[in-house]
Coordinates of N, CA and C in Angstrom, one line a residue:
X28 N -5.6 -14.9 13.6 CA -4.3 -14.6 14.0 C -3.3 -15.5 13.2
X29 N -3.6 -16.9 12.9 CA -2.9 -17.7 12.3 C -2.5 -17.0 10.8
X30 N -3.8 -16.9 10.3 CA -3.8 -16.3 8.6 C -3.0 -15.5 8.9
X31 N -2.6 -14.2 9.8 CA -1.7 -12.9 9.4 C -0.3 -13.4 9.8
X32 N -0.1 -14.7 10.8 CA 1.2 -14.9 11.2 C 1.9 -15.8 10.1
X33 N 0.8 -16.5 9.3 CA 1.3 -17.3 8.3 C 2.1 -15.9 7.0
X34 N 0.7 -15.1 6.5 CA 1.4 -13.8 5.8 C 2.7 -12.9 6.2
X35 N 2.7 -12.8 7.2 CA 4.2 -12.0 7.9 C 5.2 -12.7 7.9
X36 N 5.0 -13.8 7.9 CA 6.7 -15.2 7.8 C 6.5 -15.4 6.6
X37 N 5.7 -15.3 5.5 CA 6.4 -15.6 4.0 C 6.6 -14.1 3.8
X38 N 6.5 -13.3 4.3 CA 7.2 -12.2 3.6 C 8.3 -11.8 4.5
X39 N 8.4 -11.8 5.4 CA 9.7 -11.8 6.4 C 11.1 -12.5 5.5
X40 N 10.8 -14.4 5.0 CA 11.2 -14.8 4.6 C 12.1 -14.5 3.2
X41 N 11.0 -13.6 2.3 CA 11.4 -13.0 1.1 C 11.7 -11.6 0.6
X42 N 11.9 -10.8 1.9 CA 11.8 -9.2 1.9 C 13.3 -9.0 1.9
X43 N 14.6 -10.2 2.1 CA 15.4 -9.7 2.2 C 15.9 -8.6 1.0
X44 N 16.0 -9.0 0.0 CA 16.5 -8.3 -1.5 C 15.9 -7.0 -1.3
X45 N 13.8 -6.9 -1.1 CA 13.6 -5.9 -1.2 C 14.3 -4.9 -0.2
X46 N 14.6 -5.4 0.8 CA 14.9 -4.4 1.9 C 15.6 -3.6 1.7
X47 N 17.3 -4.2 1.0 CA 18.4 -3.7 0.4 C 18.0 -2.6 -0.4
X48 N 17.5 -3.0 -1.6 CA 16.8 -2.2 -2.8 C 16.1 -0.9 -2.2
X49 N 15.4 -1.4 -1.0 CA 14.7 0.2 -1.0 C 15.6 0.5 0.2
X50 N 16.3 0.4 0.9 CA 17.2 1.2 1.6 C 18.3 2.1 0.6
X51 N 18.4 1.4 -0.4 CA 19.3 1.9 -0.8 C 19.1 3.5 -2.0
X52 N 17.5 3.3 -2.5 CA 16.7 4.2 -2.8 C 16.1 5.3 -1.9
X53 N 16.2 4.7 -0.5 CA 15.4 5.2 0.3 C 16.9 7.1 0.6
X54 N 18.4 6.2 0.8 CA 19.8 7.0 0.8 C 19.7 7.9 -0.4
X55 N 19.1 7.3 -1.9 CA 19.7 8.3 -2.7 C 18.7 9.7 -3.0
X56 N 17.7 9.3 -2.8 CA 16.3 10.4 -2.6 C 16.8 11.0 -1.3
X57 N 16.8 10.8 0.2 CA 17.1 11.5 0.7 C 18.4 12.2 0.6
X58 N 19.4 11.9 0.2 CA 20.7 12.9 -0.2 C 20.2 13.9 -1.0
X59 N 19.6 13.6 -1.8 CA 19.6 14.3 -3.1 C 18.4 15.2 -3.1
X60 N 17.2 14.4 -2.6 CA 16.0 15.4 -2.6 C 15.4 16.1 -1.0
X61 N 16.2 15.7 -0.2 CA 15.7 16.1 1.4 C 14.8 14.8 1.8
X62 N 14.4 14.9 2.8 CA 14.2 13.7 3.9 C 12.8 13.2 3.7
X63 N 12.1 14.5 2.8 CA 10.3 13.8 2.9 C 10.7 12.9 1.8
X64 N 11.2 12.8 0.6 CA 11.4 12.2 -0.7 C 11.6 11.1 -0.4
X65 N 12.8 10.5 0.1 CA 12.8 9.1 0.9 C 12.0 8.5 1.9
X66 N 11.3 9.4 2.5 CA 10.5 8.5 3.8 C 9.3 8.4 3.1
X67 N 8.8 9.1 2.1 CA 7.5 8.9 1.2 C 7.7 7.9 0.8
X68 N 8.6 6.9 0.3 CA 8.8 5.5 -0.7 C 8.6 4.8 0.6
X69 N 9.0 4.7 1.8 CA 8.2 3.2 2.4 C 7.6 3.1 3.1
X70 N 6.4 3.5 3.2 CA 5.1 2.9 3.4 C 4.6 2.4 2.1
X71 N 4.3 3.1 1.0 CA 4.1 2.6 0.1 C 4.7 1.4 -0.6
X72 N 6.2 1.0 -0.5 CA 6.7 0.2 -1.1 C 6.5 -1.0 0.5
X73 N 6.3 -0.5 1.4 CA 5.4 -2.1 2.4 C 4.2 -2.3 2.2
X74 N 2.9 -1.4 1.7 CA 1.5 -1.9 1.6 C 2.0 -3.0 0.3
X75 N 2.8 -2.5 -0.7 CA 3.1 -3.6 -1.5 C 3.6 -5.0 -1.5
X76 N 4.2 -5.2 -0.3 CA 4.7 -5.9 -0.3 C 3.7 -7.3 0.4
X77 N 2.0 -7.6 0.3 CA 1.2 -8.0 0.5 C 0.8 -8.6 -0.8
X78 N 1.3 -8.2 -2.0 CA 0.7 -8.6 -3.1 C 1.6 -10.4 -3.3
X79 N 2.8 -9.6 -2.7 CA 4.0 -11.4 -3.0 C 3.3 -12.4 -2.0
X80 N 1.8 -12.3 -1.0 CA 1.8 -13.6 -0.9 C 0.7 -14.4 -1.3
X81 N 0.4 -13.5 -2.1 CA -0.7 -14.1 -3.2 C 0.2 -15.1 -4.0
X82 N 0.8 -14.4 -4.5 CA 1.9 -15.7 -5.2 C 1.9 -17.2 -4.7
X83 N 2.8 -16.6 -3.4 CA 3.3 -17.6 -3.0 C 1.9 -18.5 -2.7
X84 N 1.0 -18.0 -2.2 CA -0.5 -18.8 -2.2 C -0.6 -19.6 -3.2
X85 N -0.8 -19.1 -4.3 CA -1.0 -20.2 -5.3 C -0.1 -20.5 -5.5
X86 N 1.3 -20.6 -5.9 CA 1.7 -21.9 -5.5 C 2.1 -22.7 -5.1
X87 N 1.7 -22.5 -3.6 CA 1.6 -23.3 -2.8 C 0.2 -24.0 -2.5
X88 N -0.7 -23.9 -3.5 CA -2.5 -23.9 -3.6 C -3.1 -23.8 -1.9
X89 N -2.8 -23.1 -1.7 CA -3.1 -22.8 -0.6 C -4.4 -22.7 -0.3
X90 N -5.1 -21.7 -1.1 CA -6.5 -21.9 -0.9 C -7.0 -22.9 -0.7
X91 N -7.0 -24.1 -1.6 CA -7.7 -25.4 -1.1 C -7.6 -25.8 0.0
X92 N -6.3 -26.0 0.3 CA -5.9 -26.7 1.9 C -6.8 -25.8 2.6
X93 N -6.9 -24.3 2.8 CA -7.7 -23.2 4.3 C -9.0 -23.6 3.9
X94 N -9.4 -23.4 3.0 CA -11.1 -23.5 2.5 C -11.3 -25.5 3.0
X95 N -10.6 -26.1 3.3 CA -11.0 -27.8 3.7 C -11.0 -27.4 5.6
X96 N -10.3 -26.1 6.2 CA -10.4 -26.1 7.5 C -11.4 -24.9 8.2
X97 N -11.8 -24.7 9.7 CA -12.8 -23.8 10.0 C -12.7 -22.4 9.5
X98 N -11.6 -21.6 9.1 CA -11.7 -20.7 9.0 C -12.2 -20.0 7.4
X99 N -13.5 -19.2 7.4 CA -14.3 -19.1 6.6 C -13.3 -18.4 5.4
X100 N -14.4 -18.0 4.4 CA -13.6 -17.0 3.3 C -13.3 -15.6 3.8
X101 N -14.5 -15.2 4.4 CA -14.5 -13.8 5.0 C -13.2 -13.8 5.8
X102 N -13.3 -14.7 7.1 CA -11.8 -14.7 7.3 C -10.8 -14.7 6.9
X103 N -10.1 -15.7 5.5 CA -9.3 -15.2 4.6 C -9.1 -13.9 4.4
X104 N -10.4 -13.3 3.9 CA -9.9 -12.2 3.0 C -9.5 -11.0 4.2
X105 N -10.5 -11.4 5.2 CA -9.5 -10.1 6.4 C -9.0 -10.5 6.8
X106 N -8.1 -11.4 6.9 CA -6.3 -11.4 7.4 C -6.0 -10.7 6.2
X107 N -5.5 -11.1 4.8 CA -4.8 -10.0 4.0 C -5.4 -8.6 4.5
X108 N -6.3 -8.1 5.1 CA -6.6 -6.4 5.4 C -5.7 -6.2 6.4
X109 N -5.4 -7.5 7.2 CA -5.3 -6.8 8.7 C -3.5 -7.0 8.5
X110 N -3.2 -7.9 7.7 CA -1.7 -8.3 7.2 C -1.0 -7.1 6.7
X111 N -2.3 -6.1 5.5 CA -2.0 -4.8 4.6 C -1.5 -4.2 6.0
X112 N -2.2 -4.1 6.4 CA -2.6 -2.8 7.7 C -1.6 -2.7 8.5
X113 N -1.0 -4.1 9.0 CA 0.4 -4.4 9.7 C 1.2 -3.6 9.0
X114 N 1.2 -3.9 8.0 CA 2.9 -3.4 6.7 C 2.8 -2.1 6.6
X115 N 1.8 -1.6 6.4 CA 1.4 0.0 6.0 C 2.2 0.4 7.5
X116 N 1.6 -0.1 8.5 CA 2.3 0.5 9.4 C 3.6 0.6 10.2
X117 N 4.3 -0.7 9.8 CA 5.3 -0.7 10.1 C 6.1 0.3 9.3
X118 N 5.3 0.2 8.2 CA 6.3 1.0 7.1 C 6.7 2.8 7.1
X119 N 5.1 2.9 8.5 CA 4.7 4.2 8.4 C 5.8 4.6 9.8
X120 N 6.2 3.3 9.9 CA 7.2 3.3 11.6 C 8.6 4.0 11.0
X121 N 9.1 2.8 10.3 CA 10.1 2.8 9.5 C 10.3 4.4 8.7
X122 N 9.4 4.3 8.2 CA 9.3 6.2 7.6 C 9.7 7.1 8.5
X123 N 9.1 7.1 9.6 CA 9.3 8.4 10.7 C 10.6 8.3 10.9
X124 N 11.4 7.2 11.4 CA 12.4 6.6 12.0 C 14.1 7.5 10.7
X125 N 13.5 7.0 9.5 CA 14.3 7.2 8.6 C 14.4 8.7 8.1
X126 N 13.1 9.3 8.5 CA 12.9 10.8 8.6 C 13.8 11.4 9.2
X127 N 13.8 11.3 10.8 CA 14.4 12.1 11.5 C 16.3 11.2 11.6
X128 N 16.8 10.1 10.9 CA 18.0 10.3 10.7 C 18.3 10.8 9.7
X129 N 17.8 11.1 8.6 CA 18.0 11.9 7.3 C 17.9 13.7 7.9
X130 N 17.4 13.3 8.5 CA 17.2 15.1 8.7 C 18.1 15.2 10.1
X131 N 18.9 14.7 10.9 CA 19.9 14.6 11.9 C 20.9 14.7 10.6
X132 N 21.2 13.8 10.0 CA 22.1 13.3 8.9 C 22.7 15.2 7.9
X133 N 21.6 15.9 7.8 CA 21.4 16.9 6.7 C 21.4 18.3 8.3
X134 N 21.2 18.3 9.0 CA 21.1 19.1 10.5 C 20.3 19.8 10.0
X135 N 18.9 19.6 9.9 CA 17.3 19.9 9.8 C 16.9 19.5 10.6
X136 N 15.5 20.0 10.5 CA 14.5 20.3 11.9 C 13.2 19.5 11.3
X137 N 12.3 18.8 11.8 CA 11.4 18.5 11.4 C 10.6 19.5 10.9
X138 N 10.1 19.2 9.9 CA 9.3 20.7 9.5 C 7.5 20.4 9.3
X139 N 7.0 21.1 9.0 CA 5.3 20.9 8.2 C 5.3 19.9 7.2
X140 N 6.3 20.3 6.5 CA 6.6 19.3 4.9 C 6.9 17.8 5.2
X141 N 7.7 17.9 6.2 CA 7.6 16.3 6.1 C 6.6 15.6 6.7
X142 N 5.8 16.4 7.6 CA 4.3 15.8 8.7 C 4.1 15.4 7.3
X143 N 3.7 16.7 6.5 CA 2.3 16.7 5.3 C 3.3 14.9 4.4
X144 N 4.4 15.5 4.1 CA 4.8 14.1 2.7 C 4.4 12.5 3.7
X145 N 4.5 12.3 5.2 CA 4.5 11.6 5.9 C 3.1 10.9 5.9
X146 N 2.2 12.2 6.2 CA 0.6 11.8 6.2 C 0.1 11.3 4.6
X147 N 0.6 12.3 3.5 CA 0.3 11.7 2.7 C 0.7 10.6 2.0
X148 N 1.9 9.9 2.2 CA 2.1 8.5 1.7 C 1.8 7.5 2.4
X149 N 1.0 7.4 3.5 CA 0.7 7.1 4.3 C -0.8 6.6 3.9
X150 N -1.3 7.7 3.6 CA -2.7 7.5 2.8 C -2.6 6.9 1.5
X151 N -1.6 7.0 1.0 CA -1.4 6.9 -0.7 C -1.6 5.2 -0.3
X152 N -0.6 4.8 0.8 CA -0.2 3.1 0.7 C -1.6 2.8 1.1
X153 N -2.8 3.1 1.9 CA -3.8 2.8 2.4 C -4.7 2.7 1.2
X154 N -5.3 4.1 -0.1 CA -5.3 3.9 -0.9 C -5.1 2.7 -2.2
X155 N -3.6 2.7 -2.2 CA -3.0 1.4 -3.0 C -3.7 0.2 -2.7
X156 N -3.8 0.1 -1.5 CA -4.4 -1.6 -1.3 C -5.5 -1.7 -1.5
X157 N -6.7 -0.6 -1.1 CA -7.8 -0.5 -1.2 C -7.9 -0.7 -2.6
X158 N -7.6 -0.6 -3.8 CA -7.7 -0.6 -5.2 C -6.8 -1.6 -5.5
X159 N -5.8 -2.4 -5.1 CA -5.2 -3.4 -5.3 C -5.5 -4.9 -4.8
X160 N -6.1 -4.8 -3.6 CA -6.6 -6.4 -2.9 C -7.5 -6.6 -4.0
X161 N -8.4 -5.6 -4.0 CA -9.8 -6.7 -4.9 C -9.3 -6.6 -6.4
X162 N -8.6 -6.3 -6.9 CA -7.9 -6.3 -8.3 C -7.2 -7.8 -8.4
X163 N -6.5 -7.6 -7.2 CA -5.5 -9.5 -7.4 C -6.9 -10.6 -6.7
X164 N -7.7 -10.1 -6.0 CA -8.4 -11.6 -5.8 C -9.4 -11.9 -6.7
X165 N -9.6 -10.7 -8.3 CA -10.7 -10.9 -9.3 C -9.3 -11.1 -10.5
X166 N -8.5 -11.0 -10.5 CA -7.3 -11.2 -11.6 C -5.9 -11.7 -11.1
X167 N -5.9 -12.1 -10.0 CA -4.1 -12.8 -9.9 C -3.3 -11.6 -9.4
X168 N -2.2 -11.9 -8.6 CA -1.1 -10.5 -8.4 C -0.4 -10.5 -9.5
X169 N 0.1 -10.9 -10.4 CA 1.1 -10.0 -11.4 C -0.3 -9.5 -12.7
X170 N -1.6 -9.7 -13.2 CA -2.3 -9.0 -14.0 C -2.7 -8.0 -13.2
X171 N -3.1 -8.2 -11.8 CA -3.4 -6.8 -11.3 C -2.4 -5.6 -10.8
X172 N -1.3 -5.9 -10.5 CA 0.1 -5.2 -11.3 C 0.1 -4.3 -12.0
X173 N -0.2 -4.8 -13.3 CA -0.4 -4.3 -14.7 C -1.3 -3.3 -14.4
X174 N -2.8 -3.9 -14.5 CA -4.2 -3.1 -14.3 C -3.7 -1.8 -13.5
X175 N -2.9 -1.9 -12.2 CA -3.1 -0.7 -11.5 C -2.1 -0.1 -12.0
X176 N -0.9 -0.3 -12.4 CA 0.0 0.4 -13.3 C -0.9 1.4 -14.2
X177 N -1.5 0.7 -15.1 CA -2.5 1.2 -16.3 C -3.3 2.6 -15.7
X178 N -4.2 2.3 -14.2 CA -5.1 3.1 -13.6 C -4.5 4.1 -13.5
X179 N -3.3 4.4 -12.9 CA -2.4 5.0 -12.5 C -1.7 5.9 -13.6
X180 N -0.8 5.5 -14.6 CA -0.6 5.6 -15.6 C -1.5 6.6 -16.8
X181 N -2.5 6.4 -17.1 CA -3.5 6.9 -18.1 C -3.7 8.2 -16.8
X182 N -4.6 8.3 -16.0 CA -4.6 9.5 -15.2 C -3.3 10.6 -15.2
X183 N -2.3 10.1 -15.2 CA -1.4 11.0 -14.6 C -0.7 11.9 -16.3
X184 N -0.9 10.8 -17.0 CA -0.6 11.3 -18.5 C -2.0 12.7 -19.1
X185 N -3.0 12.3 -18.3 CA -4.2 13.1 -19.0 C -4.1 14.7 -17.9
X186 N -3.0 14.6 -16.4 CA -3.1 15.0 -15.8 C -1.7 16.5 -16.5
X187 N -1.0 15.7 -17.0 CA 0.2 16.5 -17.3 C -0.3 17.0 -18.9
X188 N -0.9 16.3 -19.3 CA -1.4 16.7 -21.3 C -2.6 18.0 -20.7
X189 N -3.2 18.4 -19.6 CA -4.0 19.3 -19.1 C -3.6 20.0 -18.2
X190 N -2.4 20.3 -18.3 CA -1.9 21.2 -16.8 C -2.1 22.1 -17.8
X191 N -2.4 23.3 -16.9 CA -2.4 24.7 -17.5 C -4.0 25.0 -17.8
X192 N -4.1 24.0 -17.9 CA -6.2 23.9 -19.1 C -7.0 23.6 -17.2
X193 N -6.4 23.6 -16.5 CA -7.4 23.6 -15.3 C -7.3 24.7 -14.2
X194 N -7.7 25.2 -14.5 CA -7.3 26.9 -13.3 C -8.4 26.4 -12.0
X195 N -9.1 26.4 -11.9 CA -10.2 25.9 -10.8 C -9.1 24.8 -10.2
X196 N -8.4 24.0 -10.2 CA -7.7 22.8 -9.3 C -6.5 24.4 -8.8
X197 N -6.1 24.8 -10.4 CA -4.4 25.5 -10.0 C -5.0 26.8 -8.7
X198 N -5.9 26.7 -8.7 CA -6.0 28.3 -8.1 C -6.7 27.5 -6.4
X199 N -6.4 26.4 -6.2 CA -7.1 25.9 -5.1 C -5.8 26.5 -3.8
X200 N -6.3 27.4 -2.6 CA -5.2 27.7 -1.8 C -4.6 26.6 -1.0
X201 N -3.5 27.0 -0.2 CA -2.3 26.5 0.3 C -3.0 26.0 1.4
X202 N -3.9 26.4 2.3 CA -4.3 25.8 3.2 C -5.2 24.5 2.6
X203 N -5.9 24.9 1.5 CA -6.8 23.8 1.7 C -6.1 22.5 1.1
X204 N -5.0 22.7 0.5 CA -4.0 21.3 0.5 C -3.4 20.4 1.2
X205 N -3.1 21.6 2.3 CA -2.7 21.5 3.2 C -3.2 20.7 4.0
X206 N -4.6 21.3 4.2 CA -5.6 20.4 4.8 C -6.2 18.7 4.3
X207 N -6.4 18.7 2.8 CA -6.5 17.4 3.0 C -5.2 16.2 2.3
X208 N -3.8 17.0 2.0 CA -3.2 16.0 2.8 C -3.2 16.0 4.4
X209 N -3.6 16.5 5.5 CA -3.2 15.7 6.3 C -4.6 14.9 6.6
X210 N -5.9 15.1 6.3 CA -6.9 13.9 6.3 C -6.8 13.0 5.1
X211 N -5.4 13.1 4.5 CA -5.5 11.8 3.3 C -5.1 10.9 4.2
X212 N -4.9 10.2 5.3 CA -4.4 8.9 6.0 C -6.2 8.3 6.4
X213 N -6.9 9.1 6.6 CA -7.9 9.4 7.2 C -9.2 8.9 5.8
X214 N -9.2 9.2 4.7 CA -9.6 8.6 3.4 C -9.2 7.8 3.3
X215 N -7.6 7.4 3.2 CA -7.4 5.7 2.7 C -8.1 4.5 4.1
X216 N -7.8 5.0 5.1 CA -8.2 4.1 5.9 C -9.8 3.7 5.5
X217 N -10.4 4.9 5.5 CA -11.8 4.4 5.0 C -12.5 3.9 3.8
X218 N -11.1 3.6 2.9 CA -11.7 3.3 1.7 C -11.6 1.8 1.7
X219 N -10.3 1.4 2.5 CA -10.1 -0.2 2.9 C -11.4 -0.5 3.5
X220 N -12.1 0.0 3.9 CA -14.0 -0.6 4.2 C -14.6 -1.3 3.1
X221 N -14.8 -0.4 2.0 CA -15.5 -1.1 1.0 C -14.8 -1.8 0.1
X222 N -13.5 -2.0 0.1 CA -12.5 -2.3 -0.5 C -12.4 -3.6 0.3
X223 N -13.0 -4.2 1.6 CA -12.9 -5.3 2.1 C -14.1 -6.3 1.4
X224 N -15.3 -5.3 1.3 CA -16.6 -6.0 1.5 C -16.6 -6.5 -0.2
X225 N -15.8 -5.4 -1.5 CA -15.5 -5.6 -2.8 C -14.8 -7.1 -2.7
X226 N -13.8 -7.4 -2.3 CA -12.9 -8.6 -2.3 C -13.4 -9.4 -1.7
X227 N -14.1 -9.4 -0.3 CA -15.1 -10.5 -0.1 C -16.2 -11.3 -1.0
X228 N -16.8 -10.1 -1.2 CA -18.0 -11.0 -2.7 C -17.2 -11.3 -3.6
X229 N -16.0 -10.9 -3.9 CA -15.0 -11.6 -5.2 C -14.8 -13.4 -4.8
X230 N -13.9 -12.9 -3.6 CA -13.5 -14.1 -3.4 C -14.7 -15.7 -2.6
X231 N -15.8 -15.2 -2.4 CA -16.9 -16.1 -1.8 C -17.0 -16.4 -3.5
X232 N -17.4 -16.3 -4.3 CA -18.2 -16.6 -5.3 C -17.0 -17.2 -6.1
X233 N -16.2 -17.1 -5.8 CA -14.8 -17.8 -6.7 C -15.0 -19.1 -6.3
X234 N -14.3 -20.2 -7.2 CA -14.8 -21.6 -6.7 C -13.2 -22.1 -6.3

C-alpha cells in the first residue's frame, strides 16, 4: 500500500499541467466531434500517466533505497500494476463523468456508441500498459516511449497502405464488432497478467 501511495503523490504532485492540457483537448474533441471522441482520450492519457514515475524513480534512485528494505522486487513491480490499475480507473471515472456533461452540454442521450467508444478505451489504456510496463522496466520510460510509438506507428501505416487489399476484416458484421469492443476491457485486463509476470523476470534479474 505504501509503494502505490508513494506513486499517487508524485503524480498528484505533477499532473497539474497535464490536467489542463487534457481538459482542454478533452472541450475541443467533444465540441467538435460529439462526446465519445473526448471521453475516449482519458483513460488512456491516465494509464499514461504511470510512466512519469519511473522517472522520477530514477532520479530519485529510488530503487536502491526499496531494494535495502523488506519489500521484495515482485512487490515493486505490482504496486506499478496496481498504481496502473488505480489511474486506468479513475480515468475510466472521469470519462463517464465528462460523457454525460458533454452530452447534457450538446442535449443527447447516452447512446450504444458511447458505451462501445467507453469500453473500448478503456481496454485500449489496459492494453497500453500491459505492453508499456515491461518495455520501461527492460529500457527506461522515455526509450520505451519511442519503442511503443514505433509498435504503434508501423502497424497502423501497414494498416492504411492495405485498406481495401483486406475484404475478410472489411466484410466482418456490425454485431460482431460490436461484440468485441465491448469484451475489449475484458482482454486488456487479462493481458496485464502476463504483462506482470514479463516485468517481473525483467526487473528480478536487473542488478
Amino acid at each position: 500500500i505504501g509503494l502505490i501511495q508513494k506513486d499517487l503523490l508524485l503524480i498528484k504532485r505533477s499532473m497539474g499541467t497535464t490536467m489542463l492540457i487534457l481538459a482542454f483537448l478533452v472541450i475541443v474533441f467533444s465540441a467538435s466531434m460529439g462526446a465519445s471522441a473526448g471521453m475516449a482520450m482519458i483513460p488512456i492519457a491516465f494509464s499514461i500517466l504511470i510512466l512519469g514515475t519511473f522517472a522520477l524513480d530514477d532520479t530519485a534512485k529510488w530503487d536502491v533505497y526499496v531494494l535495502c528494505t523488506p519489500p521484495a522486487k515482485r512487490r515493486i513491480v505490482l504496486s506499478k500494476y496496481l498504481s496502473s490499475s488505480i489511474l486506468i480507473a479513475i480515468g475510466a471515472a472521469f470519462s463517464a463523468i465528462a460523457a454525460v456533461v458533454a452530452l447534457l452540454i450538446r442535449s443527447e442521450t447516452w447512446s450504444l456508441e458511447v458505451t462501445l467508444t467507453f469500453l473500448a478505451s478503456v481496454g485500449l489504456a489496459c492494453c497500453m500498459n500491459a505492453v508499456l510496463l515491461p518495455l520501461t522496466y527492460r529500457f527506461g520510460a522515455e526509450r520505451s516511449r519511442i519503442i511503443f510509438m514505433v509498435l504503434v506507428f508501423i502497424p497502423t501505416c501497414l494498416a492504411v497502405l492495405l485498406q481495401g487489399q483486406l475484404p475478410a476484416i472489411a466484410s466482418v458484421d456490425e454485431a460482431t464488432i460490436m461484440n468485441m469492443l465491448a469484451l475489449f476491457p475484458v482482454f486488456g485486463i487479462l493481458l496485464l497478467f502476463p504483462s506482470y509476470f514479463i516485468s517481473k523476470a525483467i526487473y528480478t534479474h536487473k542488478d
